[in-house]
Short mmCIF file of N, CA and C in Angstrom, two decimals:
data_model
loop_
_atom_site.label_atom_id
_atom_site.label_comp_id
_atom_site.label_asym_id
_atom_site.label_seq_id
_atom_site.Cartn_x
_atom_site.Cartn_y
_atom_site.Cartn_z
N MET A 1 -1.19 6.78 -13.23
CA MET A 1 -0.20 7.38 -13.79
C MET A 1 0.64 8.00 -12.69
N GLY A 2 0.09 8.77 -11.74
CA GLY A 2 0.74 9.68 -10.61
C GLY A 2 0.37 11.12 -10.93
N LEU A 3 0.77 11.55 -9.63
CA LEU A 3 0.33 13.17 -10.01
C LEU A 3 1.53 13.75 -10.41
N LYS A 4 1.77 14.73 -10.85
CA LYS A 4 2.91 15.53 -11.53
C LYS A 4 3.49 16.16 -10.18
N GLY A 5 4.54 16.15 -9.98
CA GLY A 5 5.32 16.74 -8.73
C GLY A 5 5.02 15.98 -7.52
N PHE A 6 4.61 14.77 -7.46
CA PHE A 6 4.10 14.20 -6.05
C PHE A 6 5.06 13.54 -5.43
N HIS A 7 6.11 12.94 -6.26
CA HIS A 7 7.48 12.55 -5.48
C HIS A 7 8.01 13.74 -4.79
N ALA A 8 8.24 14.75 -5.63
CA ALA A 8 8.97 15.92 -5.08
C ALA A 8 8.60 16.46 -3.89
N TYR A 9 7.25 16.27 -3.68
CA TYR A 9 6.37 16.94 -2.75
C TYR A 9 6.59 16.07 -1.54
N LEU A 10 6.62 14.69 -1.51
CA LEU A 10 6.55 13.82 -0.68
C LEU A 10 8.07 14.08 0.07
N ARG A 11 9.03 14.77 -0.76
CA ARG A 11 10.39 14.51 -0.03
C ARG A 11 10.68 15.72 0.64
N GLN A 12 9.51 16.87 0.95
CA GLN A 12 9.71 17.89 1.44
C GLN A 12 9.55 17.50 3.10
N GLU A 13 10.22 18.46 3.70
CA GLU A 13 10.10 18.08 5.39
C GLU A 13 8.65 18.40 5.73
N GLY A 14 8.27 17.69 6.31
CA GLY A 14 6.49 17.26 6.92
C GLY A 14 5.54 17.34 5.97
N ALA A 15 5.92 16.81 4.66
CA ALA A 15 4.90 16.59 3.79
C ALA A 15 4.18 15.17 4.00
N THR A 16 4.32 14.44 4.51
CA THR A 16 3.47 13.31 4.85
C THR A 16 2.66 13.21 6.06
N THR A 17 2.14 14.28 6.57
CA THR A 17 1.35 14.42 7.71
C THR A 17 0.10 14.04 7.34
N THR A 18 -0.64 14.08 8.21
CA THR A 18 -2.43 13.63 7.50
C THR A 18 -3.03 14.94 7.33
N THR A 19 -2.83 15.79 7.30
CA THR A 19 -2.98 17.21 6.94
C THR A 19 -2.60 17.51 5.78
N ASN A 20 -1.15 17.38 5.61
CA ASN A 20 -0.63 17.87 4.14
C ASN A 20 -1.18 17.45 3.20
N ILE A 21 -1.29 15.87 3.08
CA ILE A 21 -1.37 15.31 1.83
C ILE A 21 -2.73 15.82 1.60
N PRO A 22 -4.01 15.57 2.05
CA PRO A 22 -5.20 15.78 1.74
C PRO A 22 -5.16 17.19 1.11
N ASN A 23 -4.40 18.25 1.42
CA ASN A 23 -4.49 19.64 1.21
C ASN A 23 -3.68 19.38 -0.84
N HIS A 24 -2.61 18.83 -0.62
CA HIS A 24 -1.81 18.60 -1.82
C HIS A 24 -2.87 18.22 -2.53
N LEU A 25 -3.68 17.07 -2.68
CA LEU A 25 -4.54 16.52 -3.36
C LEU A 25 -5.89 17.34 -3.50
N ARG A 26 -6.50 18.23 -2.57
CA ARG A 26 -7.41 18.79 -3.08
C ARG A 26 -6.72 19.99 -4.23
N GLN A 27 -5.70 20.44 -3.66
CA GLN A 27 -5.12 21.69 -4.68
C GLN A 27 -5.02 21.09 -6.31
N GLN A 28 -4.87 19.60 -6.25
CA GLN A 28 -4.42 18.99 -7.71
C GLN A 28 -5.80 18.62 -8.16
N HIS A 29 -6.60 18.82 -7.36
CA HIS A 29 -8.58 18.41 -7.85
C HIS A 29 -8.39 16.60 -8.17
N VAL A 30 -7.76 15.82 -7.19
CA VAL A 30 -7.84 14.82 -7.30
C VAL A 30 -9.13 14.15 -6.47
N GLY A 31 -10.11 13.26 -7.45
CA GLY A 31 -11.00 12.76 -7.08
C GLY A 31 -10.82 11.04 -6.52
N ILE A 32 -9.95 10.49 -7.21
CA ILE A 32 -9.49 9.03 -6.83
C ILE A 32 -8.00 8.89 -6.29
N LEU A 33 -7.77 8.21 -5.35
CA LEU A 33 -6.30 8.17 -4.98
C LEU A 33 -6.02 6.63 -5.13
N TYR A 34 -5.00 6.40 -6.11
CA TYR A 34 -4.51 4.97 -6.58
C TYR A 34 -3.44 4.74 -5.48
N VAL A 35 -3.85 3.43 -4.85
CA VAL A 35 -2.47 3.13 -3.78
C VAL A 35 -1.58 1.62 -4.57
N ASP A 36 -0.70 2.00 -4.45
CA ASP A 36 0.04 0.65 -4.93
C ASP A 36 -0.08 -0.41 -3.74
N PHE A 37 -0.62 -1.46 -3.95
CA PHE A 37 -1.22 -2.68 -3.40
C PHE A 37 0.31 -3.19 -2.90
N CYS A 38 0.88 -3.68 -3.85
CA CYS A 38 2.32 -4.11 -3.74
C CYS A 38 3.29 -3.44 -2.30
N CYS A 39 3.22 -2.01 -2.24
CA CYS A 39 3.78 -1.53 -1.20
C CYS A 39 3.05 -1.94 0.37
N ASP A 40 1.81 -2.22 0.20
CA ASP A 40 1.30 -2.70 1.31
C ASP A 40 1.80 -4.06 1.67
N PHE A 41 1.87 -5.00 0.53
CA PHE A 41 2.12 -6.38 0.86
C PHE A 41 3.36 -6.29 1.19
N PHE A 42 4.45 -5.60 0.96
CA PHE A 42 6.08 -5.84 1.48
C PHE A 42 5.97 -5.39 2.81
N TRP A 43 5.06 -3.99 2.95
CA TRP A 43 4.83 -3.81 4.31
C TRP A 43 4.64 -4.78 5.27
N LEU A 44 3.63 -5.86 4.82
CA LEU A 44 3.02 -6.79 5.95
C LEU A 44 3.93 -8.14 6.05
N LEU A 45 4.61 -8.26 4.68
CA LEU A 45 5.92 -9.04 4.74
C LEU A 45 6.81 -9.08 5.71
N GLN A 46 7.19 -7.64 6.01
CA GLN A 46 8.25 -7.28 6.47
C GLN A 46 7.57 -7.29 8.45
N GLU A 47 6.23 -6.77 8.42
CA GLU A 47 5.78 -6.53 9.77
C GLU A 47 5.69 -7.88 10.43
N PHE A 48 4.47 -8.77 9.74
CA PHE A 48 3.83 -9.94 10.22
C PHE A 48 4.58 -11.34 9.57
N ALA A 49 5.02 -11.50 8.38
CA ALA A 49 5.16 -12.89 7.83
C ALA A 49 6.43 -13.41 8.31
N VAL A 50 7.36 -12.39 8.35
CA VAL A 50 8.96 -13.00 8.32
C VAL A 50 8.82 -14.25 9.48
N ASP A 51 8.21 -14.10 10.84
CA ASP A 51 8.29 -15.24 11.70
C ASP A 51 7.46 -16.53 11.09
N PHE A 52 6.54 -16.61 9.95
CA PHE A 52 5.79 -17.50 9.91
C PHE A 52 6.53 -18.17 8.43
N LEU A 53 7.81 -17.77 8.29
CA LEU A 53 7.85 -18.39 6.79
C LEU A 53 8.96 -19.94 6.81
N THR A 54 9.26 -20.18 8.16
CA THR A 54 9.96 -21.54 8.20
C THR A 54 8.73 -22.64 8.03
N VAL A 55 9.56 -23.64 7.41
CA VAL A 55 9.00 -24.68 7.32
C VAL A 55 9.46 -26.04 7.63
N THR A 56 8.66 -26.70 8.65
CA THR A 56 9.20 -27.90 9.29
C THR A 56 8.40 -29.05 8.58
N GLY A 57 8.67 -30.24 8.84
CA GLY A 57 8.11 -31.53 8.39
C GLY A 57 7.14 -32.12 9.52
N ASP A 58 7.05 -31.46 10.28
CA ASP A 58 5.92 -31.71 11.66
C ASP A 58 4.43 -31.38 11.23
N ARG A 59 3.77 -32.32 11.27
CA ARG A 59 2.23 -32.37 11.07
C ARG A 59 1.46 -31.34 12.11
N GLN A 60 1.83 -31.47 13.42
CA GLN A 60 0.98 -30.53 14.31
C GLN A 60 1.75 -29.06 13.89
N ARG A 61 3.04 -28.64 13.61
CA ARG A 61 3.72 -27.54 13.10
C ARG A 61 3.22 -26.98 11.76
N ARG A 62 2.93 -27.95 11.01
CA ARG A 62 2.22 -27.25 9.85
C ARG A 62 0.93 -26.66 9.85
N GLN A 63 0.61 -27.04 10.77
CA GLN A 63 -1.39 -26.81 11.01
C GLN A 63 -1.09 -25.59 11.60
N GLN A 64 -0.08 -25.39 12.63
CA GLN A 64 -0.14 -24.21 13.41
C GLN A 64 0.28 -23.26 12.46
N GLN A 65 1.44 -23.57 11.40
CA GLN A 65 1.76 -22.12 10.07
C GLN A 65 0.56 -22.00 9.30
N GLN A 66 -0.18 -22.83 9.04
CA GLN A 66 -1.50 -22.83 8.21
C GLN A 66 -2.33 -21.70 8.86
N ASP A 67 -2.77 -22.02 10.30
CA ASP A 67 -3.51 -20.89 10.99
C ASP A 67 -2.62 -19.62 11.49
N GLN A 68 -1.36 -19.70 10.96
CA GLN A 68 -0.63 -18.43 11.22
C GLN A 68 -0.78 -17.65 10.08
N HIS A 69 -0.65 -18.26 8.93
CA HIS A 69 -0.82 -17.87 7.72
C HIS A 69 -2.49 -16.96 7.34
N THR A 70 -3.26 -17.91 7.93
CA THR A 70 -4.62 -17.40 7.77
C THR A 70 -4.71 -15.94 8.68
N GLU A 71 -3.96 -15.93 9.97
CA GLU A 71 -4.26 -14.79 10.94
C GLU A 71 -3.43 -13.83 9.79
N VAL A 72 -2.17 -13.89 9.31
CA VAL A 72 -1.43 -12.86 8.62
C VAL A 72 -2.44 -12.49 7.30
N ALA A 73 -3.10 -13.12 6.88
CA ALA A 73 -3.69 -12.75 5.45
C ALA A 73 -5.24 -11.83 6.59
N ARG A 74 -5.58 -12.34 7.29
CA ARG A 74 -6.60 -11.46 7.91
C ARG A 74 -6.10 -10.18 8.58
N ARG A 75 -4.78 -10.27 9.28
CA ARG A 75 -4.38 -8.76 9.66
C ARG A 75 -4.08 -8.17 8.51
N PHE A 76 -3.71 -8.59 7.20
CA PHE A 76 -3.29 -7.75 6.28
C PHE A 76 -4.48 -7.02 5.55
N ALA A 77 -5.58 -7.94 5.25
CA ALA A 77 -6.90 -7.30 5.03
C ALA A 77 -7.26 -6.38 5.73
N ASP A 78 -7.17 -6.37 7.33
CA ASP A 78 -7.71 -5.46 8.07
C ASP A 78 -7.03 -4.17 8.48
N ARG A 79 -5.60 -4.25 8.21
CA ARG A 79 -4.68 -3.32 8.03
C ARG A 79 -5.08 -2.34 6.68
N THR A 80 -4.78 -3.11 5.65
CA THR A 80 -4.91 -2.27 4.39
C THR A 80 -6.58 -1.47 4.19
N MET A 81 -7.31 -1.87 5.04
CA MET A 81 -8.79 -1.56 4.61
C MET A 81 -9.00 -0.41 5.87
N ASN A 82 -8.20 -0.42 6.99
CA ASN A 82 -8.40 0.46 8.19
C ASN A 82 -7.55 1.77 8.02
N GLU A 83 -6.21 1.10 7.32
CA GLU A 83 -5.59 2.13 6.61
C GLU A 83 -5.99 3.26 5.88
N HIS A 84 -6.57 2.66 4.82
CA HIS A 84 -7.06 3.21 3.44
C HIS A 84 -8.44 4.22 4.15
N ASN A 85 -9.19 3.47 4.44
CA ASN A 85 -10.52 3.99 5.24
C ASN A 85 -10.43 5.28 6.08
N ALA A 86 -9.51 4.93 6.91
CA ALA A 86 -8.82 6.07 7.77
C ALA A 86 -8.47 7.37 7.22
N PHE A 87 -7.64 7.19 6.18
CA PHE A 87 -7.16 8.21 5.13
C PHE A 87 -8.20 8.66 4.73
N ALA A 88 -9.06 8.16 4.06
CA ALA A 88 -10.42 8.84 3.37
C ALA A 88 -11.40 9.24 4.08
N ALA A 89 -11.30 8.98 5.40
CA ALA A 89 -12.28 9.66 6.32
C ALA A 89 -11.52 11.26 6.73
N ASP A 90 -10.31 11.01 6.67
CA ASP A 90 -9.44 12.31 7.23
C ASP A 90 -9.61 13.13 6.01
N SER A 91 -10.08 13.03 4.79
CA SER A 91 -9.79 13.75 3.45
C SER A 91 -10.95 14.09 2.68
N GLU A 92 -10.57 14.87 1.63
CA GLU A 92 -11.77 15.28 0.54
C GLU A 92 -11.63 14.32 -0.64
N VAL A 93 -10.89 13.19 -0.17
CA VAL A 93 -10.51 12.21 -1.50
C VAL A 93 -11.87 11.14 -1.30
N PRO A 94 -12.83 11.18 -2.44
CA PRO A 94 -13.91 10.34 -2.20
C PRO A 94 -13.72 8.94 -2.37
N LYS A 95 -12.52 8.72 -3.22
CA LYS A 95 -12.24 7.31 -3.75
C LYS A 95 -10.91 6.76 -3.20
N ILE A 96 -10.74 5.83 -2.72
CA ILE A 96 -9.33 5.10 -2.79
C ILE A 96 -9.56 4.08 -3.21
N CYS A 97 -8.59 3.58 -4.60
CA CYS A 97 -8.40 2.29 -5.30
C CYS A 97 -7.20 1.53 -5.19
N LEU A 98 -7.07 0.14 -4.97
CA LEU A 98 -6.13 -0.49 -4.62
C LEU A 98 -5.40 -1.18 -6.24
N VAL A 99 -4.29 -0.75 -6.33
CA VAL A 99 -3.71 -1.10 -7.70
C VAL A 99 -2.98 -2.29 -7.56
N PHE A 100 -3.08 -3.28 -8.26
CA PHE A 100 -2.46 -4.50 -8.36
C PHE A 100 -1.34 -4.44 -9.57
N ASP A 101 0.00 -4.86 -9.35
CA ASP A 101 0.88 -4.97 -9.99
C ASP A 101 0.20 -5.75 -11.58
N GLY A 102 0.64 -5.14 -12.92
CA GLY A 102 0.11 -6.17 -14.10
C GLY A 102 1.46 -5.31 -14.96
N ASP A 103 1.05 -5.57 -16.28
CA ASP A 103 2.13 -5.10 -17.16
C ASP A 103 2.48 -3.53 -17.19
N ARG A 104 3.66 -3.24 -17.48
CA ARG A 104 3.91 -2.28 -17.28
C ARG A 104 3.04 -1.12 -18.62
N LEU A 105 2.65 0.07 -18.10
CA LEU A 105 1.92 0.68 -19.17
C LEU A 105 2.95 1.59 -20.07
N SER A 106 2.69 1.44 -21.64
CA SER A 106 3.66 1.65 -22.18
C SER A 106 3.43 3.73 -22.27
N ALA A 107 2.43 4.23 -21.38
CA ALA A 107 2.69 5.43 -21.60
C ALA A 107 3.88 6.03 -20.61
N LYS A 108 4.30 5.07 -19.65
CA LYS A 108 5.41 5.20 -18.80
C LYS A 108 6.78 4.63 -18.94
N ARG A 109 6.51 4.20 -20.47
CA ARG A 109 8.04 3.64 -21.19
C ARG A 109 9.23 4.40 -20.64
N ALA A 110 9.15 5.98 -21.13
CA ALA A 110 10.18 6.86 -20.66
C ALA A 110 10.51 6.50 -19.37
N THR A 111 9.89 6.67 -18.59
CA THR A 111 10.35 6.82 -16.92
C THR A 111 10.68 5.26 -16.66
N HIS A 112 10.15 4.34 -17.02
CA HIS A 112 10.88 2.95 -16.48
C HIS A 112 12.38 2.73 -17.40
N SER A 113 12.39 3.07 -18.43
CA SER A 113 13.80 3.41 -19.10
C SER A 113 14.73 4.20 -18.32
N ALA A 114 14.21 5.33 -17.77
CA ALA A 114 15.27 6.21 -16.97
C ALA A 114 15.41 5.69 -15.85
N ARG A 115 14.94 4.75 -15.09
CA ARG A 115 15.24 3.84 -13.75
C ARG A 115 16.17 2.74 -13.94
#
């Protein structure tokens, strides 16, 4: 559901340094940090996958692309785990939970309508 005032906090100058975010989380008594996995996915898409999205009829090229897609998936898993583990190691947040999109939450109906 989110932390009250967290979006406003993130818009402040210097809010996203690795020292400030854990302080804010500690002040709000956060025990679990939920991370939107789709944000990581789109970062990967922009960062790694764009070069691999072309398709040709060449059999050898298809095998190369399959190998590249496997490499992209491996990098994605590595990056996601390393990024979140590094953040958790630098803060007092005991758990990080990756969240995958599903149906919209009824409790956020007003927020979705306003958007």
